[in-house]
Amino acid sequence: MYAVFVLVPILLTILYSFYHWNGVGPMTWVGLKNYVSVFQNPNLIETVFNAFWLVVWFSFIPVGLGLVVASVMHRVATGRFGAIARTVLFLPQVIALVAAGIIWGWLLALPGLINQILEAIGLGAITRAWLGDFDWALPSVGVIGIWILLGFCTVLLSTAMAKIDPALYESARLDGSSWLQEFLAITVPLLRYEIGVCLTVTVINAIAAFDIVYVTTAGGPGNSTAVPGLQIYILAFTQRAVGLASALAVMLMALVIVIILPIQRLNREVSL
Amino acid sequence: MSKQRLSILLISLLVLASLLLSACGGNTATPVATVPAEANTEAPTVIPEAAVPNCGTEPVVMNAYFETGFDTIIRLTEEFTNQFPNVTWDIRQDQFANLVSSTPLLLSSDNPPDIIRLPTFVTFAQDGLLMNLDDYATAFGWNDWPVPLQFARLDADGIRGSGTLYAMGLNYQLTGVFYNKELAAQIGMTEPPQTVAEFDDLLARAEAAGLLPIMQWGSARSGMGLAFPLQQLMAAYGPVGPINDWIFNKPGATIDTPTNLIAAQHLEQWIEAGYFPPDINAIEYTDAATRFGQGEGVFTFNGDWQNAAYDAAMPGNVGFFVMPPAVAGEQPAAMSGPLTYGIAANAVHGDCAAFFFNWLATNDAARQINVTVGGSNPGGPAGAVIPSVAAGSVTAETLAAGPVVGSNAMDFIANATSAIFAQGWTPELQKLVAGEQDAAGLLRAVQEEYERELSQ
């Protein structure tokens, strides 16, 4: 089963990337031409830069913010309030992304709730169609990513924090440490493994993003939010350039490996 | 995270990509453009049923695959069963995106559909997955019908516009300019404009009156709606032939022509004048239609498939005209063509499917459903009478406008290649709206994308 559903599709994807094929008709061997085409198409290269930019929103901010939120909850909200807060933050994880994307689309529209709130508090000058603005569409998608992934990071880090020996914090407090000093000297070092897990998952979410982008902007306006996953979809299902889509998919996988391996190596060194 | 977990994550990513690829399909976007047949009053030719392919008298279960959300075809299948009780239907419906990605798999399966909605057909025809309808066209006399069947033909070189017939129209749609009658009266519009200059004057008056001149959609999800006014302007300033040549992929065809540049610059002027909503790049097709129905916008470019919704939203208050020419007295042009359905090459009930296609355009009840529910011209033989519609409805106006266009019909520029809308027109027009692209750059970029796609 593993071979049929995992190994064979991987090998087939790599194989297709060397062919010109529309998915139905005869396949024509083209060697590395599909890979060359990816590099020659500025639209495809632009999607990779967008993916890197999304890493900031989908990974760095949720992990950083998750650490802070988990730490604050660990310190001041350990009871029922903490459980409620964790549940609320985790809720986006159990909501279908397609539904969430549609609702976010409504919220961020020009007549949407977010602009109405901005108008009400006197910030009407900055209202805009957030998902249709060249400068703000990608950050807006990024905010949706934060909303989705913050809960995951917070819950994972909170769970790990609960395992830290309280005596360490008590000792630090007896020595007069502030919250920030505790956070930097105890919490962060002891959570490096979990932070590595969060980074790994969220970076993959960013680089391989598809669903939330497809539902909210479909890559627009003007390719400003286009990501490799979306281009693979368009190439394969719209343009029916299966070989080219496969080449981009293989390159996307390679990109993920190149980015994730250093994180894994760092984790391994820490755990030794 | 262990190396094993990392491997699983990476493998999962690849599997997702692989599954996407192994299920690949084709596509275009949004509804196809249109040109209805002229109506006249002669009786249609009646072909003896026994002389042509038909559904016989034995029980037949038609395997059909349609697009979700379109009642017309469902109502027509129900009426067909009423008239031919031996024929029942096994209908599967899918959203547009799923339909286009599933079509190649269904057509090449062991149980291919007898009738299938075909937003695009070129690659399927080239791969031998669609039935050649030439014999049926001869048997039923479709070649003599005054409808633009050339849009569903493909020659041996893979060029559309002539050659073998691979699809038939459920109906023949027409695009143009819809207007809010109350708002139009406010700006002093007493009759539809006769030239582009007169239309410009109306738009300026709407802007001066504090009204939104044109409601249009423009999100990437829906596909950029400014392609409609752009193509109408192209046809106003130049002939439709080169535009169709480009759409049909004729060798050497280009969209980057002097007259098209004038059209694109004219659209750019409309954008700069604030004639479109400021949030157009985020507006979905359905939202634009709803907002126009609620009174936002004096004009909107759209097609007659929207008639029923407009009539429901603002009964008696919607008018329609085809885009006027640049020079008074010249024949107007419009995006127009068949809403295409085809038959799988290995369909079990090909004869019955062809009979159904013929029935759609020749049976009075079917034609009435097509007009009443679908809002478009049902086509059919020369002399076929256009079914009656409610007086004052916008459907009455679109049906009346069809003959004005006559042979000056164009397919939609979004149909030139399967991805030109998503990869070319939509992003470049969105850039034009945002001032990140100019008219010349728009045409150049789209032509480059067109050539890139055709070379792949």
Short mmCIF file of N, CA and C in Angstrom, two decimals, chain B residues 68-224:
data_model
loop_
_atom_site.label_atom_id
_atom_site.label_comp_id
_atom_site.label_asym_id
_atom_site.label_seq_id
_atom_site.Cartn_x
_atom_site.Cartn_y
_atom_site.Cartn_z
N THR B 68 -22.65 22.11 -12.40
CA THR B 68 -23.58 22.41 -11.31
C THR B 68 -24.10 23.84 -11.42
N GLY B 69 -25.37 24.01 -11.09
CA GLY B 69 -25.91 25.36 -10.99
C GLY B 69 -26.64 25.86 -12.21
N PHE B 70 -26.73 25.03 -13.25
CA PHE B 70 -27.43 25.47 -14.46
C PHE B 70 -28.70 24.64 -14.65
N ASP B 71 -29.83 25.28 -14.39
CA ASP B 71 -31.10 24.55 -14.38
C ASP B 71 -31.57 24.21 -15.79
N THR B 72 -31.14 24.99 -16.77
CA THR B 72 -31.72 24.84 -18.11
C THR B 72 -31.56 23.41 -18.63
N ILE B 73 -30.36 22.88 -18.54
CA ILE B 73 -30.13 21.54 -19.10
C ILE B 73 -30.91 20.48 -18.32
N ILE B 74 -31.06 20.69 -17.02
CA ILE B 74 -31.82 19.72 -16.22
C ILE B 74 -33.29 19.75 -16.64
N ARG B 75 -33.82 20.95 -16.78
CA ARG B 75 -35.22 21.08 -17.20
C ARG B 75 -35.42 20.46 -18.59
N LEU B 76 -34.44 20.61 -19.43
CA LEU B 76 -34.55 20.05 -20.79
C LEU B 76 -34.52 18.53 -20.76
N THR B 77 -33.69 17.94 -19.91
CA THR B 77 -33.67 16.47 -19.84
C THR B 77 -35.00 15.94 -19.30
N GLU B 78 -35.58 16.69 -18.36
CA GLU B 78 -36.88 16.26 -17.81
C GLU B 78 -37.95 16.31 -18.91
N GLU B 79 -37.94 17.37 -19.69
CA GLU B 79 -38.92 17.49 -20.77
C GLU B 79 -38.70 16.40 -21.84
N PHE B 80 -37.42 16.09 -22.07
CA PHE B 80 -37.11 15.05 -23.06
C PHE B 80 -37.70 13.71 -22.62
N THR B 81 -37.56 13.40 -21.33
CA THR B 81 -38.12 12.15 -20.82
C THR B 81 -39.65 12.16 -20.88
N ASN B 82 -40.23 13.34 -20.66
CA ASN B 82 -41.68 13.44 -20.80
C ASN B 82 -42.13 13.05 -22.21
N GLN B 83 -41.36 13.49 -23.19
CA GLN B 83 -41.75 13.23 -24.57
C GLN B 83 -41.29 11.85 -25.06
N PHE B 84 -40.19 11.38 -24.49
CA PHE B 84 -39.64 10.07 -24.89
C PHE B 84 -39.42 9.24 -23.62
N PRO B 85 -40.49 8.62 -23.10
CA PRO B 85 -40.43 7.97 -21.78
C PRO B 85 -39.43 6.82 -21.71
N ASN B 86 -39.03 6.29 -22.84
CA ASN B 86 -38.04 5.20 -22.78
C ASN B 86 -36.64 5.71 -22.44
N VAL B 87 -36.47 7.03 -22.44
CA VAL B 87 -35.16 7.60 -22.14
C VAL B 87 -35.16 8.19 -20.74
N THR B 88 -34.28 7.68 -19.91
CA THR B 88 -34.09 8.27 -18.58
C THR B 88 -32.63 8.73 -18.47
N TRP B 89 -32.33 9.43 -17.38
CA TRP B 89 -31.04 10.09 -17.30
C TRP B 89 -30.29 9.72 -16.02
N ASP B 90 -29.02 9.44 -16.18
CA ASP B 90 -28.11 9.29 -15.03
C ASP B 90 -27.17 10.50 -15.11
N ILE B 91 -27.52 11.53 -14.35
CA ILE B 91 -26.81 12.82 -14.46
C ILE B 91 -25.87 13.02 -13.28
N ARG B 92 -24.64 13.31 -13.58
CA ARG B 92 -23.69 13.74 -12.56
C ARG B 92 -23.40 15.22 -12.80
N GLN B 93 -23.32 15.97 -11.71
CA GLN B 93 -23.02 17.40 -11.85
C GLN B 93 -21.82 17.76 -11.00
N ASP B 94 -21.04 18.70 -11.46
CA ASP B 94 -19.85 19.13 -10.74
C ASP B 94 -19.68 20.62 -10.90
N GLN B 95 -19.02 21.21 -9.91
CA GLN B 95 -18.64 22.61 -10.04
C GLN B 95 -17.71 22.77 -11.24
N PHE B 96 -17.65 23.97 -11.78
CA PHE B 96 -16.90 24.20 -13.02
C PHE B 96 -15.46 23.69 -12.93
N ALA B 97 -14.77 24.05 -11.84
CA ALA B 97 -13.35 23.67 -11.74
C ALA B 97 -13.20 22.15 -11.72
N ASN B 98 -14.08 21.47 -11.00
CA ASN B 98 -14.01 20.01 -10.96
C ASN B 98 -14.37 19.42 -12.31
N LEU B 99 -15.35 20.03 -12.95
CA LEU B 99 -15.79 19.53 -14.25
C LEU B 99 -14.65 19.54 -15.26
N VAL B 100 -13.93 20.65 -15.33
CA VAL B 100 -12.87 20.74 -16.34
C VAL B 100 -11.70 19.83 -16.01
N SER B 101 -11.45 19.59 -14.71
CA SER B 101 -10.33 18.70 -14.37
C SER B 101 -10.73 17.24 -14.51
N SER B 102 -12.01 16.93 -14.36
CA SER B 102 -12.45 15.54 -14.45
C SER B 102 -12.76 15.11 -15.88
N THR B 103 -12.99 16.07 -16.75
CA THR B 103 -13.44 15.74 -18.11
C THR B 103 -12.52 14.75 -18.83
N PRO B 104 -11.20 14.95 -18.86
CA PRO B 104 -10.37 13.98 -19.59
C PRO B 104 -10.44 12.58 -19.01
N LEU B 105 -10.54 12.49 -17.68
CA LEU B 105 -10.62 11.16 -17.06
C LEU B 105 -11.93 10.48 -17.43
N LEU B 106 -13.02 11.25 -17.39
CA LEU B 106 -14.32 10.67 -17.72
C LEU B 106 -14.38 10.25 -19.18
N LEU B 107 -13.88 11.11 -20.04
CA LEU B 107 -13.94 10.80 -21.47
C LEU B 107 -13.11 9.57 -21.82
N SER B 108 -12.04 9.34 -21.07
CA SER B 108 -11.17 8.19 -21.38
C SER B 108 -11.50 6.98 -20.53
N SER B 109 -12.58 7.06 -19.72
CA SER B 109 -12.93 5.94 -18.85
C SER B 109 -13.68 4.85 -19.62
N ASP B 110 -13.95 3.76 -18.90
CA ASP B 110 -14.70 2.66 -19.52
C ASP B 110 -16.18 2.97 -19.66
N ASN B 111 -16.63 3.97 -18.92
CA ASN B 111 -18.05 4.34 -18.96
C ASN B 111 -18.17 5.84 -19.26
N PRO B 112 -17.78 6.24 -20.46
CA PRO B 112 -17.75 7.68 -20.77
C PRO B 112 -19.16 8.23 -20.91
N PRO B 113 -19.32 9.52 -20.63
CA PRO B 113 -20.66 10.12 -20.73
C PRO B 113 -21.16 10.17 -22.17
N ASP B 114 -22.48 9.98 -22.30
CA ASP B 114 -23.09 10.14 -23.62
C ASP B 114 -23.16 11.62 -23.98
N ILE B 115 -23.41 12.44 -22.97
CA ILE B 115 -23.45 13.89 -23.19
C ILE B 115 -22.64 14.56 -22.08
N ILE B 116 -21.80 15.48 -22.47
CA ILE B 116 -20.95 16.14 -21.48
C ILE B 116 -20.81 17.62 -21.82
N ARG B 117 -20.86 18.45 -20.80
CA ARG B 117 -20.62 19.89 -20.97
C ARG B 117 -19.14 20.08 -21.28
N LEU B 118 -18.86 20.84 -22.33
CA LEU B 118 -17.48 21.02 -22.78
C LEU B 118 -17.10 22.49 -22.84
N PRO B 119 -16.58 23.06 -21.76
CA PRO B 119 -16.12 24.45 -21.86
C PRO B 119 -15.01 24.60 -22.89
N THR B 120 -14.21 23.56 -23.07
CA THR B 120 -13.19 23.56 -24.11
C THR B 120 -13.14 22.16 -24.70
N PHE B 121 -12.74 22.07 -25.95
CA PHE B 121 -12.81 20.75 -26.57
C PHE B 121 -11.58 20.40 -27.41
N VAL B 122 -10.69 21.35 -27.63
CA VAL B 122 -9.62 21.15 -28.61
C VAL B 122 -8.74 19.94 -28.27
N THR B 123 -8.18 19.93 -27.06
CA THR B 123 -7.25 18.85 -26.73
C THR B 123 -7.97 17.50 -26.65
N PHE B 124 -9.22 17.52 -26.20
CA PHE B 124 -9.96 16.26 -26.14
C PHE B 124 -10.21 15.71 -27.54
N ALA B 125 -10.52 16.61 -28.46
CA ALA B 125 -10.74 16.19 -29.85
C ALA B 125 -9.43 15.66 -30.44
N GLN B 126 -8.34 16.35 -30.17
CA GLN B 126 -7.05 15.91 -30.70
C GLN B 126 -6.63 14.57 -30.13
N ASP B 127 -7.05 14.29 -28.89
CA ASP B 127 -6.71 13.02 -28.27
C ASP B 127 -7.70 11.91 -28.63
N GLY B 128 -8.65 12.20 -29.48
CA GLY B 128 -9.60 11.18 -29.91
C GLY B 128 -10.64 10.82 -28.88
N LEU B 129 -10.89 11.72 -27.93
CA LEU B 129 -11.84 11.41 -26.85
C LEU B 129 -13.25 11.88 -27.15
N LEU B 130 -13.40 12.67 -28.21
CA LEU B 130 -14.73 13.17 -28.55
C LEU B 130 -15.22 12.59 -29.86
N MET B 131 -16.54 12.40 -29.92
CA MET B 131 -17.12 11.86 -31.13
C MET B 131 -17.15 12.91 -32.23
N ASN B 132 -16.79 12.49 -33.41
CA ASN B 132 -16.91 13.34 -34.60
C ASN B 132 -18.40 13.44 -34.95
N LEU B 133 -18.91 14.67 -34.95
CA LEU B 133 -20.35 14.85 -35.14
C LEU B 133 -20.73 15.17 -36.60
N ASP B 134 -19.77 15.06 -37.49
CA ASP B 134 -20.04 15.45 -38.89
C ASP B 134 -21.19 14.65 -39.50
N ASP B 135 -21.22 13.35 -39.24
CA ASP B 135 -22.29 12.53 -39.81
C ASP B 135 -23.66 12.93 -39.26
N TYR B 136 -23.68 13.23 -37.98
CA TYR B 136 -24.94 13.68 -37.38
C TYR B 136 -25.35 15.04 -37.97
N ALA B 137 -24.34 15.90 -38.16
CA ALA B 137 -24.63 17.23 -38.72
C ALA B 137 -25.25 17.09 -40.10
N THR B 138 -24.72 16.13 -40.87
CA THR B 138 -25.28 15.90 -42.21
C THR B 138 -26.69 15.32 -42.10
N ALA B 139 -26.84 14.33 -41.23
CA ALA B 139 -28.14 13.66 -41.11
C ALA B 139 -29.24 14.61 -40.65
N PHE B 140 -28.89 15.49 -39.70
CA PHE B 140 -29.91 16.39 -39.15
C PHE B 140 -29.97 17.74 -39.88
N GLY B 141 -29.02 17.99 -40.75
CA GLY B 141 -29.03 19.26 -41.47
C GLY B 141 -28.45 20.43 -40.67
N TRP B 142 -27.64 20.13 -39.64
CA TRP B 142 -27.12 21.21 -38.79
C TRP B 142 -26.24 22.18 -39.58
N ASN B 143 -25.58 21.67 -40.61
CA ASN B 143 -24.67 22.54 -41.36
C ASN B 143 -25.40 23.69 -42.05
N ASP B 144 -26.69 23.53 -42.23
CA ASP B 144 -27.46 24.58 -42.90
C ASP B 144 -28.08 25.56 -41.90
N TRP B 145 -27.92 25.29 -40.63
CA TRP B 145 -28.52 26.17 -39.62
C TRP B 145 -27.73 27.48 -39.55
N PRO B 146 -28.42 28.57 -39.37
CA PRO B 146 -27.74 29.87 -39.28
C PRO B 146 -27.20 30.14 -37.87
N VAL B 147 -26.34 29.24 -37.41
CA VAL B 147 -25.74 29.40 -36.08
C VAL B 147 -24.22 29.26 -36.22
N PRO B 148 -23.47 29.87 -35.33
CA PRO B 148 -22.01 29.87 -35.47
C PRO B 148 -21.37 28.55 -35.02
N LEU B 149 -21.65 27.48 -35.78
CA LEU B 149 -21.06 26.19 -35.43
C LEU B 149 -19.56 26.14 -35.68
N GLN B 150 -19.03 27.12 -36.43
CA GLN B 150 -17.58 27.10 -36.68
C GLN B 150 -16.79 27.18 -35.38
N PHE B 151 -17.41 27.72 -34.33
CA PHE B 151 -16.70 27.81 -33.06
C PHE B 151 -16.46 26.43 -32.44
N ALA B 152 -17.22 25.44 -32.89
CA ALA B 152 -17.08 24.08 -32.35
C ALA B 152 -16.41 23.15 -33.35
N ARG B 153 -15.76 23.73 -34.33
CA ARG B 153 -15.07 22.90 -35.33
C ARG B 153 -13.56 22.98 -35.13
N LEU B 154 -12.89 21.92 -35.53
CA LEU B 154 -11.44 21.85 -35.41
C LEU B 154 -10.88 21.15 -36.64
N ASP B 155 -9.86 21.77 -37.25
CA ASP B 155 -9.31 21.10 -38.44
C ASP B 155 -8.13 20.20 -38.07
N ALA B 156 -7.57 19.55 -39.07
CA ALA B 156 -6.52 18.56 -38.83
C ALA B 156 -5.26 19.19 -38.26
N ASP B 157 -5.08 20.49 -38.45
CA ASP B 157 -3.89 21.17 -37.91
C ASP B 157 -4.10 21.70 -36.49
N GLY B 158 -5.25 21.37 -35.92
CA GLY B 158 -5.52 21.83 -34.56
C GLY B 158 -5.99 23.26 -34.48
N ILE B 159 -6.50 23.78 -35.58
CA ILE B 159 -6.97 25.17 -35.61
C ILE B 159 -8.49 25.17 -35.62
N ARG B 160 -9.04 25.95 -34.72
CA ARG B 160 -10.51 26.03 -34.63
C ARG B 160 -11.07 26.90 -35.75
N GLY B 161 -12.39 26.81 -35.94
CA GLY B 161 -13.04 27.68 -36.91
C GLY B 161 -13.51 26.97 -38.16
N SER B 162 -12.92 25.82 -38.42
CA SER B 162 -13.36 25.04 -39.59
C SER B 162 -12.95 23.59 -39.34
N GLY B 163 -13.46 22.70 -40.18
CA GLY B 163 -13.10 21.29 -40.04
C GLY B 163 -14.20 20.48 -39.39
N THR B 164 -13.78 19.52 -38.61
CA THR B 164 -14.73 18.56 -38.01
C THR B 164 -15.50 19.19 -36.86
N LEU B 165 -16.79 18.86 -36.79
CA LEU B 165 -17.64 19.35 -35.70
C LEU B 165 -17.50 18.41 -34.51
N TYR B 166 -17.17 18.97 -33.34
CA TYR B 166 -16.98 18.14 -32.15
C TYR B 166 -17.95 18.48 -31.02
N ALA B 167 -18.75 19.51 -31.20
CA ALA B 167 -19.68 19.87 -30.12
C ALA B 167 -20.88 20.58 -30.73
N MET B 168 -21.95 20.61 -29.95
CA MET B 168 -23.15 21.34 -30.38
C MET B 168 -23.57 22.32 -29.28
N GLY B 169 -24.28 23.33 -29.70
CA GLY B 169 -24.71 24.32 -28.73
C GLY B 169 -26.03 23.94 -28.09
N LEU B 170 -26.04 24.04 -26.75
CA LEU B 170 -27.33 23.92 -26.06
C LEU B 170 -28.18 25.13 -26.45
N ASN B 171 -27.50 26.27 -26.50
CA ASN B 171 -28.11 27.50 -27.00
C ASN B 171 -26.98 28.39 -27.50
N TYR B 172 -27.33 29.60 -27.93
CA TYR B 172 -26.33 30.49 -28.53
C TYR B 172 -26.39 31.82 -27.82
N GLN B 173 -25.35 32.06 -27.02
CA GLN B 173 -25.40 33.19 -26.09
C GLN B 173 -24.92 34.48 -26.75
N LEU B 174 -25.35 35.58 -26.18
CA LEU B 174 -24.99 36.89 -26.69
C LEU B 174 -24.51 37.77 -25.54
N THR B 175 -23.43 38.48 -25.76
CA THR B 175 -22.94 39.41 -24.74
C THR B 175 -23.13 40.84 -25.21
N GLY B 176 -23.11 41.74 -24.30
CA GLY B 176 -23.28 43.15 -24.64
C GLY B 176 -23.32 43.98 -23.38
N VAL B 177 -24.07 45.07 -23.44
CA VAL B 177 -24.11 46.01 -22.33
C VAL B 177 -25.52 46.01 -21.74
N PHE B 178 -25.61 45.67 -20.47
CA PHE B 178 -26.88 45.78 -19.75
C PHE B 178 -26.90 47.15 -19.05
N TYR B 179 -28.08 47.71 -18.92
CA TYR B 179 -28.13 48.99 -18.22
C TYR B 179 -29.35 49.07 -17.32
N ASN B 180 -29.18 49.85 -16.27
CA ASN B 180 -30.25 50.11 -15.30
C ASN B 180 -31.10 51.25 -15.88
N LYS B 181 -32.34 50.94 -16.23
CA LYS B 181 -33.17 51.92 -16.95
C LYS B 181 -33.41 53.19 -16.14
N GLU B 182 -33.64 53.02 -14.83
CA GLU B 182 -33.91 54.20 -14.00
C GLU B 182 -32.69 55.12 -13.96
N LEU B 183 -31.52 54.51 -13.73
CA LEU B 183 -30.30 55.31 -13.66
C LEU B 183 -29.96 55.90 -15.02
N ALA B 184 -30.20 55.13 -16.08
CA ALA B 184 -29.93 55.64 -17.42
C ALA B 184 -30.81 56.86 -17.71
N ALA B 185 -32.04 56.81 -17.22
CA ALA B 185 -32.93 57.95 -17.43
C ALA B 185 -32.41 59.17 -16.67
N GLN B 186 -31.84 58.92 -15.51
CA GLN B 186 -31.28 60.03 -14.71
C GLN B 186 -30.19 60.79 -15.45
N ILE B 187 -29.42 60.07 -16.28
CA ILE B 187 -28.32 60.74 -16.99
C ILE B 187 -28.75 61.14 -18.41
N GLY B 188 -30.05 61.05 -18.66
CA GLY B 188 -30.58 61.54 -19.92
C GLY B 188 -30.46 60.59 -21.09
N MET B 189 -30.29 59.32 -20.80
CA MET B 189 -30.20 58.34 -21.90
C MET B 189 -31.60 57.96 -22.34
N THR B 190 -31.94 58.35 -23.54
CA THR B 190 -33.27 58.06 -24.05
C THR B 190 -33.27 56.87 -25.01
N GLU B 191 -32.11 56.58 -25.58
CA GLU B 191 -31.98 55.41 -26.45
C GLU B 191 -30.54 54.91 -26.36
N PRO B 192 -30.31 53.66 -26.70
CA PRO B 192 -28.94 53.13 -26.62
C PRO B 192 -27.99 53.93 -27.50
N PRO B 193 -26.75 54.05 -27.08
CA PRO B 193 -25.77 54.81 -27.88
C PRO B 193 -25.52 54.14 -29.23
N GLN B 194 -25.25 54.97 -30.23
CA GLN B 194 -25.04 54.44 -31.58
C GLN B 194 -23.55 54.35 -31.93
N THR B 195 -22.73 55.02 -31.16
CA THR B 195 -21.28 54.97 -31.39
C THR B 195 -20.55 54.89 -30.05
N VAL B 196 -19.27 54.55 -30.12
CA VAL B 196 -18.46 54.51 -28.90
C VAL B 196 -18.42 55.90 -28.27
N ALA B 197 -18.34 56.94 -29.10
CA ALA B 197 -18.29 58.31 -28.58
C ALA B 197 -19.55 58.64 -27.78
N GLU B 198 -20.71 58.23 -28.30
CA GLU B 198 -21.95 58.47 -27.56
C GLU B 198 -21.95 57.71 -26.23
N PHE B 199 -21.40 56.50 -26.27
CA PHE B 199 -21.30 55.72 -25.03
C PHE B 199 -20.37 56.42 -24.06
N ASP B 200 -19.25 56.94 -24.56
CA ASP B 200 -18.32 57.69 -23.72
C ASP B 200 -19.03 58.86 -23.04
N ASP B 201 -19.87 59.53 -23.80
CA ASP B 201 -20.59 60.68 -23.27
C ASP B 201 -21.51 60.26 -22.12
N LEU B 202 -22.18 59.13 -22.30
CA LEU B 202 -23.07 58.63 -21.24
C LEU B 202 -22.28 58.26 -19.99
N LEU B 203 -21.12 57.64 -20.19
CA LEU B 203 -20.29 57.26 -19.05
C LEU B 203 -19.83 58.50 -18.28
N ALA B 204 -19.44 59.53 -19.04
CA ALA B 204 -19.00 60.77 -18.39
C ALA B 204 -20.14 61.42 -17.62
N ARG B 205 -21.33 61.35 -18.20
CA ARG B 205 -22.48 61.94 -17.52
C ARG B 205 -22.80 61.17 -16.23
N ALA B 206 -22.67 59.86 -16.29
CA ALA B 206 -22.91 59.04 -15.09
C ALA B 206 -21.90 59.40 -14.00
N GLU B 207 -20.65 59.53 -14.38
CA GLU B 207 -19.61 59.89 -13.42
C GLU B 207 -19.91 61.26 -12.81
N ALA B 208 -20.30 62.20 -13.67
CA ALA B 208 -20.59 63.56 -13.19
C ALA B 208 -21.79 63.58 -12.26
N ALA B 209 -22.71 62.63 -12.46
CA ALA B 209 -23.92 62.58 -11.63
C ALA B 209 -23.68 61.84 -10.31
N GLY B 210 -22.45 61.42 -10.10
CA GLY B 210 -22.14 60.71 -8.86
C GLY B 210 -22.54 59.25 -8.88
N LEU B 211 -22.82 58.73 -10.06
CA LEU B 211 -23.18 57.31 -10.18
C LEU B 211 -21.97 56.51 -10.63
N LEU B 212 -21.96 55.22 -10.30
CA LEU B 212 -20.90 54.36 -10.81
C LEU B 212 -21.23 54.07 -12.27
N PRO B 213 -20.39 54.47 -13.21
CA PRO B 213 -20.74 54.25 -14.62
C PRO B 213 -20.85 52.77 -14.99
N ILE B 214 -19.85 51.98 -14.63
CA ILE B 214 -19.87 50.56 -15.04
C ILE B 214 -19.57 49.66 -13.85
N MET B 215 -20.47 48.76 -13.54
CA MET B 215 -20.20 47.72 -12.54
C MET B 215 -19.58 46.53 -13.27
N GLN B 216 -18.44 46.07 -12.81
CA GLN B 216 -17.79 44.93 -13.44
C GLN B 216 -17.00 44.17 -12.38
N TRP B 217 -16.82 42.88 -12.59
CA TRP B 217 -16.04 42.06 -11.66
C TRP B 217 -14.59 42.01 -12.16
N GLY B 218 -13.69 41.57 -11.27
CA GLY B 218 -12.30 41.55 -11.70
C GLY B 218 -11.39 40.68 -10.86
N SER B 219 -11.94 39.86 -9.95
CA SER B 219 -11.08 39.04 -9.11
C SER B 219 -10.46 37.91 -9.93
N ALA B 220 -9.32 37.43 -9.46
CA ALA B 220 -8.68 36.32 -10.14
C ALA B 220 -9.51 35.06 -10.03
N ARG B 221 -10.25 34.93 -8.95
CA ARG B 221 -11.09 33.73 -8.78
C ARG B 221 -12.16 33.66 -9.85
N SER B 222 -12.76 34.79 -10.17
CA SER B 222 -13.83 34.79 -11.18
C SER B 222 -13.28 34.93 -12.59
N GLY B 223 -12.06 35.44 -12.71
CA GLY B 223 -11.55 35.78 -14.03
C GLY B 223 -11.92 37.23 -14.32
N MET B 224 -10.96 37.98 -14.87
CA MET B 224 -11.11 39.42 -14.99
C MET B 224 -12.24 39.81 -15.95
#
